Amino acid sequence: MSRVWHTLPTTDVLKELRTSQEGLSDVDVEERQQQYGPNTLPTAKPPSFVEIFLRQFKSPLIYVLLAAALIMVGLGEWIDAAIIAFVLIFNATLGSIQEGRAQDTLNALRHFTETQAVVRRGGKEYGLSDKELVPGDIIFLHEGEKVPADARVINANSLKINEAALTGESQSVEKQSEVFKKQDAAVSDQRNMIFRGTYVLAGSGLAVVTSTGLETAIGKISRKLQTIDREMPLQKNFRGLSRLIVATVIIADLLLLWIGLSTGRSLTEMFAVVVTLSVSIIPEGLIIVLTVVLAAGVWRMSRKKALVRRLQAVEALGQAQILAVDKTGTLTRNEMMVETIYIGGQTFKVSGNGYESSGVVTADGSTIEPLNHPEVLLAGRAASLVSNVKLWRDEKSGNWRLIGDPTEAALLVFGSKIGFAQEKLEEETPRLLTIPFDHKRRYDAVWYKQGKTPKVVVAGAPEEILKLSNKVWRKGRKVAMSVAEREKIDEAINQFSRRGLRVLAFALGSAAAPTSAIEKAGPLTFGGLFGISDAVRPEVIHSLELARQAGIKVVMITGDHKATAKAVASTVGIYHRGDTVLTGVDIDAYDDRALADNLSDVSVFARVTPEHKLRIVQAYKKNKLTIAMTGDGVNDAPSLVAADLGVAMGKIGTEVAKEAADIILLDDNIGSVILAVEEGRGIYQTIRKVILYLFSTGMGEMFCIGGAILLGWPLPVLPGQIIWLNLVTDSFLDVALSMDPKEPGLLRGSYPKPKKYIVDWAMGRRMFLMAAVMAIGSLWIFSAYLDAGADLTKAITITMTALAVYQWFNVWNCRSEKQSIFRSKPWSNRFLIGATFIVVGLQLLAIYHPWFQQVLKTTALGLIDWLIIIAVALPVILVEEGRKWLSRRWATQPAGTDNKAAVAQGLRV
């Protein structure tokens, strides 16, 4: 049942829906409930712990490790297979626990409140659950209620709706029953339609339900979410790395198998060597380290009021190049606030924070005392008198609750700042008549009793208030409205409008008796202007400045009008002179490729729909840019899912937005996003450190074994010993390395987007250099001991221990790309110090304990042996220190110096 309902008269709507203002009969309701189903949105069943656990195994690297474990079982190497299985199970368990905790927290955030609807059926009115509504039902709308379904307004009595969650616009929308002929009108322009999930701020009305469930505006957005596919950047990078590892393993295995068989070695021996070498190359510890690092980042973010639903989300935010922010609820508090007043020919600034009643008034940059300025007192008193809202703070959530128009709430709070308490004011000046705002007359008014003559205060559109006024309040008295005075007021209105403020004017008058026709009460005295804005969150400007310093481009996407969007963006520092503002109409004029080609200088997207937001996100991704999106409304959900990372507000965010997001800010503080960026960059650096360490040691072992086979030597290290080095020695050191503190300066300057395989050429050359030193030293010491007459067991033990010592030294190499070991702060990572002592102890057990000697086929070493081993292993530090020195020297070379720069550049890794 899809119609353009807003273009039809109410009589035609009722006819199309086969209903009347008396409502549906019980038979009609039963038939339609069977036809359309319940008025609910499908909710995904939360995954069980088993499903979450099995999901942790979806990785090519995991598959290779599982295959290696099965091969080990086939070879009878039960201990090796058990160690690999332990690594996999530990990783899956840790990841499952974290995801399960995030799911539990998200469930705790949900408020499963059932919306009640007042419906007329068969001429009778009663309340029922919104789930029971069907198209054709006649529903009543009252102040403070949630709209239960999409419906066409039949009649409205000063009906105002808050549609911010759906459209992104912070101002209330007045509804009416008149026909709108524009068929392709956006949701925000359909003034005779109401939509599920929005709220009645003021007034009352009658409407006929046109859509329920998935056919509502919210339902269509919810259905679209299911068709959007998105993968975390880290998942893509890790998948690429896994494939690179698998390809390397296969090539290395086939090459070594061919060399071994060509040199006369047996197939059984070479098969064991190849399997062992595969385990050596595959960084088993990386699986654990990745989970530990991400879990630690998630834990740190939870302490900063950010709930991370997916482990990879924090690291993904570190890669963000574009941060797209929603205006309403993200940059602003969705709380209207009087920011500026014009009265008596003077402009005053008003500070504050949304609906908080604290704030000061300034004139020409200096704070003033309102009691000493009668004009400010007059404005505060008028604001308090004309406001007709209920505003209170929820004790449980700490959020402000409002019944009524947000604009009137801004007036109420302004009056409170000046010192007027509405309750006391009403006691002193009782209300006689309230005239609510109407879209035709465009003002509201309050008659009150003060003395013998009833007084009135009127507030509304400036042009309407000016029409009613023939005098102006100036310096405590009424003066005639001259041409010059009118020009000053017009200029003030234009200034307010250019700043994106909503402008209200107020006027004062009196009459012998209250009347609803203000124009009949006689000319009014023009009081002044209120400049009202959606209050900017206090932390936003600093947070966005940090984002820019971090090389992240911030753009604003909003459903608000162009002028308002541009003004807010200028205030918070997103829009700068020369930037482009694109509207939804502009976006519609572009195809997808043209839109992607015209984004470079755009900083603000205004008057956009959810479809536009989705296209914007996809256009940035088409340009190979990593984009993070923040939002809180239903209209943000598709773009939250489509973005590389979606961030939702926890307090004011809708449930649809929270479900779509990867990170939820429990305190709605966008500064937490910037902290997460730093956390993500630190995580990525840590992952690279661990990969460098694991791959360089694995390559060193591979070169050592491959070199021995090429030279026709016995194996310098046995398969079981390689398993020991990789799954015991490495595991302690790489986990400890992952606990390295974040390096300084992560939020300074641009951040290069990670490579497809995480490993780049510079990192690969560094690995090769370290591995070559290890392989050459290990093969030399193995050959030297054999030539000196040592038995094969001792020579193998020496080589195994040398490789272990290389690992101990190399892990300290990998802490920094450029900083020398001798300048680093070793105590900044006490985990690494402890792990080093542990692996030294384990290696001593492997060499001197009889049981380990039998299992690992080792023998005891003497003091001289240890000194030789340490001397052979030291070059891995010295060579890396030389590379770091050249790297630092090259980095500081002045422009134009070519003498040694070329050498340094050639050697720089």
PDB file of C-alpha atoms in Angstrom, residues 145-382:
ATOM      1  CA  GLU A 145       3.391  11.230  23.145  1.00  0.00           C
ATOM      2  CA  LYS A 146       5.445   9.194  20.731  1.00  0.00           C
ATOM      3  CA  VAL A 147       4.007   8.850  17.231  1.00  0.00           C
ATOM      4  CA  PRO A 148       3.103   5.135  16.854  1.00  0.00           C
ATOM      5  CA  ALA A 149       2.945   4.834  13.038  1.00  0.00           C
ATOM      6  CA  ASP A 150       3.188   6.823   9.815  1.00  0.00           C
ATOM      7  CA  ALA A 151      -0.067   8.703   9.346  1.00  0.00           C
ATOM      8  CA  ARG A 152      -1.790  11.474   7.374  1.00  0.00           C
ATOM      9  CA  VAL A 153      -2.993  14.404   9.486  1.00  0.00           C
ATOM     10  CA  ILE A 154      -6.770  14.876   9.329  1.00  0.00           C
ATOM     11  CA  ASN A 155      -6.875  17.924  11.569  1.00  0.00           C
ATOM     12  CA  ALA A 156      -4.328  19.668  13.775  1.00  0.00           C
ATOM     13  CA  ASN A 157      -4.591  22.013  16.712  1.00  0.00           C
ATOM     14  CA  SER A 158      -1.233  23.806  17.040  1.00  0.00           C
ATOM     15  CA  LEU A 159       0.366  20.389  16.477  1.00  0.00           C
ATOM     16  CA  LYS A 160       4.190  20.444  16.666  1.00  0.00           C
ATOM     17  CA  ILE A 161       6.389  17.397  16.105  1.00  0.00           C
ATOM     18  CA  ASN A 162      10.063  16.801  16.915  1.00  0.00           C
ATOM     19  CA  GLU A 163      11.421  14.965  13.860  1.00  0.00           C
ATOM     20  CA  ALA A 164      15.127  15.340  14.697  1.00  0.00           C
ATOM     21  CA  ALA A 165      15.699  11.584  14.991  1.00  0.00           C
ATOM     22  CA  LEU A 166      14.328  11.057  11.492  1.00  0.00           C
ATOM     23  CA  THR A 167      15.368  14.184   9.577  1.00  0.00           C
ATOM     24  CA  GLY A 168      18.277  15.614  11.577  1.00  0.00           C
ATOM     25  CA  GLU A 169      16.567  19.001  11.943  1.00  0.00           C
ATOM     26  CA  SER A 170      16.599  20.410  15.461  1.00  0.00           C
ATOM     27  CA  GLN A 171      13.614  22.754  15.089  1.00  0.00           C
ATOM     28  CA  SER A 172      10.085  21.581  15.759  1.00  0.00           C
ATOM     29  CA  VAL A 173       7.799  21.047  12.772  1.00  0.00           C
ATOM     30  CA  GLU A 174       4.267  22.406  12.805  1.00  0.00           C
ATOM     31  CA  LYS A 175       1.797  20.013  11.196  1.00  0.00           C
ATOM     32  CA  GLN A 176      -1.337  20.829   9.230  1.00  0.00           C
ATOM     33  CA  SER A 177      -3.932  18.998   7.164  1.00  0.00           C
ATOM     34  CA  GLU A 178      -3.621  20.938   3.890  1.00  0.00           C
ATOM     35  CA  VAL A 179      -2.524  19.126   0.721  1.00  0.00           C
ATOM     36  CA  PHE A 180       1.094  19.352  -0.540  1.00  0.00           C
ATOM     37  CA  LYS A 181       1.208  18.847  -4.288  1.00  0.00           C
ATOM     38  CA  LYS A 182       4.945  18.178  -4.662  1.00  0.00           C
ATOM     39  CA  GLN A 183       5.095  14.408  -5.074  1.00  0.00           C
ATOM     40  CA  ASP A 184       8.828  13.967  -4.435  1.00  0.00           C
ATOM     41  CA  ALA A 185       8.819  16.129  -1.289  1.00  0.00           C
ATOM     42  CA  ALA A 186      11.339  15.016   1.312  1.00  0.00           C
ATOM     43  CA  VAL A 187      10.120  13.635   4.617  1.00  0.00           C
ATOM     44  CA  SER A 188      11.042  16.907   6.320  1.00  0.00           C
ATOM     45  CA  ASP A 189       8.796  18.847   3.887  1.00  0.00           C
ATOM     46  CA  GLN A 190       5.686  16.676   4.244  1.00  0.00           C
ATOM     47  CA  ARG A 191       3.959  18.929   6.748  1.00  0.00           C
ATOM     48  CA  ASN A 192       0.691  16.976   6.652  1.00  0.00           C
ATOM     49  CA  MET A 193       2.330  13.651   7.519  1.00  0.00           C
ATOM     50  CA  ILE A 194       3.583  12.314  10.841  1.00  0.00           C
ATOM     51  CA  PHE A 195       6.126   9.521  11.169  1.00  0.00           C
ATOM     52  CA  ARG A 196       6.713   6.695  13.570  1.00  0.00           C
ATOM     53  CA  GLY A 197       9.351   7.279  16.244  1.00  0.00           C
ATOM     54  CA  THR A 198       8.953  11.077  16.309  1.00  0.00           C
ATOM     55  CA  TYR A 199       7.458  12.983  19.265  1.00  0.00           C
ATOM     56  CA  VAL A 200       4.515  15.323  19.778  1.00  0.00           C
ATOM     57  CA  LEU A 201       5.964  18.469  21.343  1.00  0.00           C
ATOM     58  CA  ALA A 202       2.811  20.539  21.569  1.00  0.00           C
ATOM     59  CA  GLY A 203      -0.810  20.689  20.547  1.00  0.00           C
ATOM     60  CA  SER A 204      -3.068  17.849  19.502  1.00  0.00           C
ATOM     61  CA  GLY A 205      -4.440  16.287  16.352  1.00  0.00           C
ATOM     62  CA  LEU A 206      -6.235  13.505  14.570  1.00  0.00           C
ATOM     63  CA  ALA A 207      -4.612  11.315  11.899  1.00  0.00           C
ATOM     64  CA  VAL A 208      -5.226   8.204   9.843  1.00  0.00           C
ATOM     65  CA  VAL A 209      -2.544   5.500   9.781  1.00  0.00           C
ATOM     66  CA  THR A 210      -1.092   5.030   6.305  1.00  0.00           C
ATOM     67  CA  SER A 211       1.842   2.679   6.964  1.00  0.00           C
ATOM     68  CA  THR A 212       2.941   0.269   9.675  1.00  0.00           C
ATOM     69  CA  GLY A 213       5.956  -1.938  10.375  1.00  0.00           C
ATOM     70  CA  LEU A 214       8.557  -2.112   7.629  1.00  0.00           C
ATOM     71  CA  GLU A 215       6.493   0.165   5.362  1.00  0.00           C
ATOM     72  CA  THR A 216       7.007   3.166   7.659  1.00  0.00           C
ATOM     73  CA  ALA A 217       9.817   5.650   7.013  1.00  0.00           C
ATOM     74  CA  ILE A 218      11.803   4.108   9.877  1.00  0.00           C
ATOM     75  CA  GLY A 219      10.979   0.611   8.656  1.00  0.00           C
ATOM     76  CA  LYS A 220      12.338   1.339   5.181  1.00  0.00           C
ATOM     77  CA  ILE A 221      15.578   2.579   6.709  1.00  0.00           C
ATOM     78  CA  SER A 222      15.758  -0.521   8.911  1.00  0.00           C
ATOM     79  CA  ARG A 223      15.230  -2.763   5.894  1.00  0.00           C
ATOM     80  CA  LYS A 224      17.949  -0.940   3.942  1.00  0.00           C
ATOM     81  CA  LEU A 225      20.459  -1.639   6.709  1.00  0.00           C
ATOM     82  CA  GLN A 226      20.211  -5.348   5.976  1.00  0.00           C
ATOM     83  CA  THR A 227      21.400  -4.815   2.372  1.00  0.00           C
ATOM     84  CA  ILE A 228      24.547  -2.836   3.251  1.00  0.00           C
ATOM     85  CA  ASP A 229      27.733  -4.862   3.414  1.00  0.00           C
ATOM     86  CA  ARG A 230      30.725  -3.488   5.294  1.00  0.00           C
ATOM     87  CA  GLU A 231      34.039  -4.856   6.477  1.00  0.00           C
ATOM     88  CA  MET A 232      36.446  -3.324   8.980  1.00  0.00           C
ATOM     89  CA  PRO A 233      39.738  -2.022   7.515  1.00  0.00           C
ATOM     90  CA  LEU A 234      41.724  -4.221   9.905  1.00  0.00           C
ATOM     91  CA  GLN A 235      39.765  -7.259   8.747  1.00  0.00           C
ATOM     92  CA  LYS A 236      40.678  -6.427   5.139  1.00  0.00           C
ATOM     93  CA  ASN A 237      44.336  -5.835   6.015  1.00  0.00           C
ATOM     94  CA  PHE A 238      44.562  -8.961   8.135  1.00  0.00           C
ATOM     95  CA  ARG A 239      42.912 -11.039   5.441  1.00  0.00           C
ATOM     96  CA  GLY A 240      45.462  -9.720   2.947  1.00  0.00           C
ATOM     97  CA  LEU A 241      48.301 -10.461   5.369  1.00  0.00           C
ATOM     98  CA  SER A 242      46.955 -13.968   5.971  1.00  0.00           C
ATOM     99  CA  ARG A 243      46.886 -14.668   2.253  1.00  0.00           C
ATOM    100  CA  LEU A 244      50.417 -13.316   1.904  1.00  0.00           C
ATOM    101  CA  ILE A 245      51.581 -15.627   4.701  1.00  0.00           C
ATOM    102  CA  VAL A 246      49.833 -18.638   3.161  1.00  0.00           C
ATOM    103  CA  ALA A 247      51.383 -17.913  -0.246  1.00  0.00           C
ATOM    104  CA  THR A 248      54.827 -17.492   1.334  1.00  0.00           C
ATOM    105  CA  VAL A 249      54.459 -20.756   3.259  1.00  0.00           C
ATOM    106  CA  ILE A 250      53.456 -22.703   0.140  1.00  0.00           C
ATOM    107  CA  ILE A 251      56.287 -21.282  -1.987  1.00  0.00           C
ATOM    108  CA  ALA A 252      58.911 -21.778   0.737  1.00  0.00           C
ATOM    109  CA  ASP A 253      57.695 -25.322   1.459  1.00  0.00           C
ATOM    110  CA  LEU A 254      57.742 -26.365  -2.197  1.00  0.00           C
ATOM    111  CA  LEU A 255      61.183 -24.816  -2.718  1.00  0.00           C
ATOM    112  CA  LEU A 256      62.702 -26.480   0.347  1.00  0.00           C
ATOM    113  CA  LEU A 257      61.029 -29.803  -0.449  1.00  0.00           C
ATOM    114  CA  TRP A 258      62.496 -29.708  -3.954  1.00  0.00           C
ATOM    115  CA  ILE A 259      65.972 -28.737  -2.668  1.00  0.00           C
ATOM    116  CA  GLY A 260      65.902 -31.392   0.059  1.00  0.00           C
ATOM    117  CA  LEU A 261      64.793 -34.188  -2.233  1.00  0.00           C
ATOM    118  CA  SER A 262      67.335 -33.067  -4.848  1.00  0.00           C
ATOM    119  CA  THR A 263      70.151 -33.342  -2.309  1.00  0.00           C
ATOM    120  CA  GLY A 264      69.195 -36.895  -1.325  1.00  0.00           C
ATOM    121  CA  ARG A 265      67.189 -36.316   1.831  1.00  0.00           C
ATOM    122  CA  SER A 266      64.263 -38.644   2.516  1.00  0.00           C
ATOM    123  CA  LEU A 267      60.645 -37.633   1.896  1.00  0.00           C
ATOM    124  CA  THR A 268      59.730 -38.405   5.524  1.00  0.00           C
ATOM    125  CA  GLU A 269      62.487 -36.158   6.859  1.00  0.00           C
ATOM    126  CA  MET A 270      61.661 -33.343   4.473  1.00  0.00           C
ATOM    127  CA  PHE A 271      57.932 -33.578   5.164  1.00  0.00           C
ATOM    128  CA  ALA A 272      58.610 -33.123   8.892  1.00  0.00           C
ATOM    129  CA  VAL A 273      60.956 -30.223   8.105  1.00  0.00           C
ATOM    130  CA  VAL A 274      58.420 -28.579   5.787  1.00  0.00           C
ATOM    131  CA  VAL A 275      55.594 -28.836   8.359  1.00  0.00           C
ATOM    132  CA  THR A 276      57.868 -27.495  11.073  1.00  0.00           C
ATOM    133  CA  LEU A 277      59.045 -24.691   8.841  1.00  0.00           C
ATOM    134  CA  SER A 278      55.428 -23.814   8.052  1.00  0.00           C
ATOM    135  CA  VAL A 279      54.720 -23.463  11.745  1.00  0.00           C
ATOM    136  CA  SER A 280      57.888 -21.380  12.006  1.00  0.00           C
ATOM    137  CA  ILE A 281      56.804 -18.950   9.298  1.00  0.00           C
ATOM    138  CA  ILE A 282      53.193 -18.690  10.493  1.00  0.00           C
ATOM    139  CA  PRO A 283      53.127 -16.207  13.402  1.00  0.00           C
ATOM    140  CA  GLU A 284      50.943 -18.209  15.776  1.00  0.00           C
ATOM    141  CA  GLY A 285      51.438 -15.617  18.472  1.00  0.00           C
ATOM    142  CA  LEU A 286      49.990 -12.912  16.230  1.00  0.00           C
ATOM    143  CA  ILE A 287      46.497 -14.319  16.738  1.00  0.00           C
ATOM    144  CA  ILE A 288      46.744 -13.990  20.512  1.00  0.00           C
ATOM    145  CA  VAL A 289      48.536 -10.658  20.379  1.00  0.00           C
ATOM    146  CA  LEU A 290      45.962  -9.138  18.034  1.00  0.00           C
ATOM    147  CA  THR A 291      43.153 -10.136  20.371  1.00  0.00           C
ATOM    148  CA  VAL A 292      45.028  -8.984  23.484  1.00  0.00           C
ATOM    149  CA  VAL A 293      45.942  -5.629  21.951  1.00  0.00           C
ATOM    150  CA  LEU A 294      42.406  -4.951  20.746  1.00  0.00           C
ATOM    151  CA  ALA A 295      40.865  -6.115  24.021  1.00  0.00           C
ATOM    152  CA  ALA A 296      43.221  -3.829  25.965  1.00  0.00           C
ATOM    153  CA  GLY A 297      42.216  -0.932  23.708  1.00  0.00           C
ATOM    154  CA  VAL A 298      38.544  -1.736  24.240  1.00  0.00           C
ATOM    155  CA  TRP A 299      39.070  -1.805  27.998  1.00  0.00           C
ATOM    156  CA  ARG A 300      40.827   1.567  27.935  1.00  0.00           C
ATOM    157  CA  MET A 301      38.030   3.048  25.830  1.00  0.00           C
ATOM    158  CA  SER A 302      35.386   1.708  28.222  1.00  0.00           C
ATOM    159  CA  ARG A 303      37.031   3.723  30.990  1.00  0.00           C
ATOM    160  CA  LYS A 304      36.495   6.790  28.786  1.00  0.00           C
ATOM    161  CA  LYS A 305      32.764   6.097  28.347  1.00  0.00           C
ATOM    162  CA  ALA A 306      33.013   4.520  24.900  1.00  0.00           C
ATOM    163  CA  LEU A 307      31.422   1.122  24.346  1.00  0.00           C
ATOM    164  CA  VAL A 308      33.213  -0.803  21.591  1.00  0.00           C
ATOM    165  CA  ARG A 309      30.925  -3.436  20.109  1.00  0.00           C
ATOM    166  CA  ARG A 310      33.547  -5.000  17.816  1.00  0.00           C
ATOM    167  CA  LEU A 311      37.197  -5.482  18.710  1.00  0.00           C
ATOM    168  CA  GLN A 312      38.528  -4.240  15.374  1.00  0.00           C
ATOM    169  CA  ALA A 313      36.548  -0.995  15.622  1.00  0.00           C
ATOM    170  CA  VAL A 314      39.106   0.895  17.721  1.00  0.00           C
ATOM    171  CA  GLU A 315      41.958   0.161  15.312  1.00  0.00           C
ATOM    172  CA  ALA A 316      39.704   1.063  12.375  1.00  0.00           C
ATOM    173  CA  LEU A 317      39.114   4.516  13.820  1.00  0.00           C
ATOM    174  CA  GLY A 318      42.853   5.053  13.940  1.00  0.00           C
ATOM    175  CA  GLN A 319      42.873   4.740  10.131  1.00  0.00           C
ATOM    176  CA  ALA A 320      40.125   7.354   9.637  1.00  0.00           C
ATOM    177  CA  GLN A 321      40.937  10.008   7.047  1.00  0.00           C
ATOM    178  CA  ILE A 322      37.447  11.505   6.953  1.00  0.00           C
ATOM    179  CA  LEU A 323      35.304  12.115  10.040  1.00  0.00           C
ATOM    180  CA  ALA A 324      31.723  12.822   8.996  1.00  0.00           C
ATOM    181  CA  VAL A 325      29.717  14.274  11.869  1.00  0.00           C
ATOM    182  CA  ASP A 326      26.008  14.828  12.214  1.00  0.00           C
ATOM    183  CA  LYS A 327      25.013  18.281  13.455  1.00  0.00           C
ATOM    184  CA  THR A 328      21.991  17.708  15.649  1.00  0.00           C
ATOM    185  CA  GLY A 329      22.873  15.729  18.754  1.00  0.00           C
ATOM    186  CA  THR A 330      26.542  15.300  17.824  1.00  0.00           C
ATOM    187  CA  LEU A 331      27.953  18.791  17.364  1.00  0.00           C
ATOM    188  CA  THR A 332      24.978  20.331  19.105  1.00  0.00           C
ATOM    189  CA  ARG A 333      23.018  19.221  22.149  1.00  0.00           C
ATOM    190  CA  ASN A 334      19.631  19.255  20.377  1.00  0.00           C
ATOM    191  CA  GLU A 335      18.750  21.851  23.003  1.00  0.00           C
ATOM    192  CA  MET A 336      17.759  25.279  21.676  1.00  0.00           C
ATOM    193  CA  MET A 337      19.368  28.223  23.459  1.00  0.00           C
ATOM    194  CA  VAL A 338      19.015  32.009  23.319  1.00  0.00           C
ATOM    195  CA  GLU A 339      22.456  33.060  22.156  1.00  0.00           C
ATOM    196  CA  THR A 340      21.949  36.750  21.355  1.00  0.00           C
ATOM    197  CA  ILE A 341      19.332  39.414  22.096  1.00  0.00           C
ATOM    198  CA  TYR A 342      18.738  42.774  20.457  1.00  0.00           C
ATOM    199  CA  ILE A 343      16.812  45.317  22.463  1.00  0.00           C
ATOM    200  CA  GLY A 344      16.907  49.064  22.896  1.00  0.00           C
ATOM    201  CA  GLY A 345      19.251  49.414  19.934  1.00  0.00           C
ATOM    202  CA  GLN A 346      21.938  47.276  21.605  1.00  0.00           C
ATOM    203  CA  THR A 347      23.066  43.664  21.098  1.00  0.00           C
ATOM    204  CA  PHE A 348      23.814  41.402  24.063  1.00  0.00           C
ATOM    205  CA  LYS A 349      25.473  37.973  24.061  1.00  0.00           C
ATOM    206  CA  VAL A 350      24.196  35.196  26.316  1.00  0.00           C
ATOM    207  CA  SER A 351      26.457  32.315  27.349  1.00  0.00           C
ATOM    208  CA  GLY A 352      25.303  28.919  28.500  1.00  0.00           C
ATOM    209  CA  ASN A 353      25.127  25.233  27.812  1.00  0.00           C
ATOM    210  CA  GLY A 354      21.822  24.064  26.365  1.00  0.00           C
ATOM    211  CA  TYR A 355      19.045  23.877  28.924  1.00  0.00           C
ATOM    212  CA  GLU A 356      21.365  24.541  31.854  1.00  0.00           C
ATOM    213  CA  SER A 357      20.186  27.679  33.640  1.00  0.00           C
ATOM    214  CA  SER A 358      23.725  28.961  34.286  1.00  0.00           C
ATOM    215  CA  GLY A 359      25.175  31.626  32.031  1.00  0.00           C
ATOM    216  CA  VAL A 360      26.123  35.280  31.824  1.00  0.00           C
ATOM    217  CA  VAL A 361      25.112  38.217  29.662  1.00  0.00           C
ATOM    218  CA  THR A 362      27.813  40.306  27.981  1.00  0.00           C
ATOM    219  CA  ALA A 363      27.802  43.597  26.092  1.00  0.00           C
ATOM    220  CA  ASP A 364      30.775  44.612  23.954  1.00  0.00           C
ATOM    221  CA  GLY A 365      32.753  41.716  25.434  1.00  0.00           C
ATOM    222  CA  SER A 366      32.187  42.668  29.084  1.00  0.00           C
ATOM    223  CA  THR A 367      29.952  40.806  31.510  1.00  0.00           C
ATOM    224  CA  ILE A 368      27.001  42.870  32.728  1.00  0.00           C
ATOM    225  CA  GLU A 369      24.640  42.653  35.692  1.00  0.00           C
ATOM    226  CA  PRO A 370      21.078  42.271  34.324  1.00  0.00           C
ATOM    227  CA  LEU A 371      19.634  44.184  37.295  1.00  0.00           C
ATOM    228  CA  ASN A 372      21.484  47.272  36.046  1.00  0.00           C
ATOM    229  CA  HIS A 373      20.070  46.949  32.541  1.00  0.00           C
ATOM    230  CA  PRO A 374      16.275  47.388  32.388  1.00  0.00           C
ATOM    231  CA  GLU A 375      16.214  46.362  28.721  1.00  0.00           C
ATOM    232  CA  VAL A 376      17.728  42.946  29.553  1.00  0.00           C
ATOM    233  CA  LEU A 377      15.287  42.500  32.429  1.00  0.00           C
ATOM    234  CA  LEU A 378      12.421  43.320  30.069  1.00  0.00           C
ATOM    235  CA  ALA A 379      13.589  40.669  27.578  1.00  0.00           C
ATOM    236  CA  GLY A 380      14.025  38.060  30.332  1.00  0.00           C
ATOM    237  CA  ARG A 381      10.597  38.769  31.787  1.00  0.00           C
ATOM    238  CA  ALA A 382       8.916  38.606  28.367  1.00  0.00           C
TER     239      ALA A 382
END
